Short mmCIF file of C-alpha atoms and ligand atoms in Angstrom, two decimals:
data_model
loop_
_atom_site.label_atom_id
_atom_site.label_comp_id
_atom_site.label_asym_id
_atom_site.label_seq_id
_atom_site.Cartn_x
_atom_site.Cartn_y
_atom_site.Cartn_z
CA MET A 194 109.89 88.48 99.54
CA PRO A 195 110.11 91.50 97.22
CA CYS A 196 109.86 95.03 98.50
CA TYR A 197 107.52 97.56 96.98
CA ASP A 198 107.63 101.31 97.35
CA PHE A 199 104.46 103.25 97.87
CA ARG A 200 103.68 106.92 98.09
CA CYS A 201 100.85 108.42 100.05
CA ARG A 202 98.95 111.07 98.18
CA SER A 203 97.40 112.38 101.36
CA CYS A 204 100.58 113.32 103.21
CA GLY A 205 103.25 112.69 100.55
CA ALA A 206 105.10 110.10 102.59
CA THR A 207 106.89 107.28 100.85
CA PHE A 208 107.15 103.91 102.46
CA GLU A 209 108.23 100.40 101.66
CA LEU A 210 106.39 97.17 102.12
CA SER A 211 107.49 93.60 101.80
CA ARG A 212 104.74 91.46 100.40
CA PRO A 213 104.28 88.50 98.09
CA MET A 214 104.21 89.28 94.38
CA ALA A 215 100.63 88.06 94.29
CA GLN A 216 99.70 91.00 96.49
CA ALA A 217 101.90 93.54 94.72
CA ASN A 218 98.96 95.53 93.45
CA ASP A 219 96.88 95.33 96.58
CA PRO A 220 96.07 98.64 98.24
CA ALA A 221 98.61 99.74 100.80
CA VAL A 222 97.93 101.85 103.83
CA CYS A 223 100.24 104.72 104.68
CA PRO A 224 102.04 104.51 108.04
CA GLU A 225 99.97 107.54 108.98
CA GLY A 226 96.80 105.62 108.25
CA HIS A 227 95.89 107.15 104.89
CA GLN A 228 94.57 104.86 102.21
CA ASP A 229 95.14 107.09 99.18
CA THR A 230 98.44 105.53 98.14
CA VAL A 231 100.07 104.69 94.84
CA LYS A 232 102.64 102.01 94.12
CA LEU A 233 105.93 103.28 92.78
CA LEU A 234 108.17 101.52 90.35
CA SER A 235 110.67 99.37 92.14
CA THR A 236 114.27 100.47 92.12
CA VAL A 237 115.13 97.22 90.40
CA ALA A 238 113.06 98.20 87.40
CA VAL A 239 114.52 101.70 87.27
CA THR A 240 118.16 100.65 87.20
CA GLY A 241 118.31 98.70 83.99
CA ALA A 242 121.23 97.33 82.07
CA ALA A 243 122.25 100.84 81.07
CA GLY A 244 123.32 101.62 84.60
CA ALA A 245 125.12 98.38 85.26
CA ALA A 246 128.62 98.88 86.54
CA PRO A 247 131.35 96.92 84.83
CA GLN A 248 132.40 93.94 86.85
CA PRO A 249 136.09 93.14 87.31
CA ALA A 250 137.23 90.21 85.28
CA SER A 251 137.40 86.98 87.14
CA GLY A 252 141.08 86.38 87.61
CA GLY A 253 141.17 83.78 90.32
CA GLY A 254 140.82 86.02 93.34
CA CYS A 255 143.73 87.91 94.84
CA CYS A 256 146.36 86.74 92.40
CA GLY A 257 144.27 87.84 89.44
CA GLY A 258 145.59 91.38 89.74
CA GLY A 259 149.18 90.36 90.18
CA CYS A 260 149.31 91.32 93.85
CA CYS A 261 150.89 87.98 94.75
CA GLY A 262 153.38 87.83 92.06
ZN1 ZN B 274 99.78 109.40 104.49
#
């Protein structure tokens, strides 16, 4: 189940909720009980391909780097 970040505009708190995607845009209630909240962009959406770290080439595990040879 995806996580969504919300921010409370009443007290400024940010909090995270796990909910089905179908309810992603439903109103969320702040842990303090405030209902004036906004949904933030998920961290998944923020970190796009531009920030992707290069992955090491697949070399067959340990021996790929020559540590066994
Ligand atoms: Zn609040």
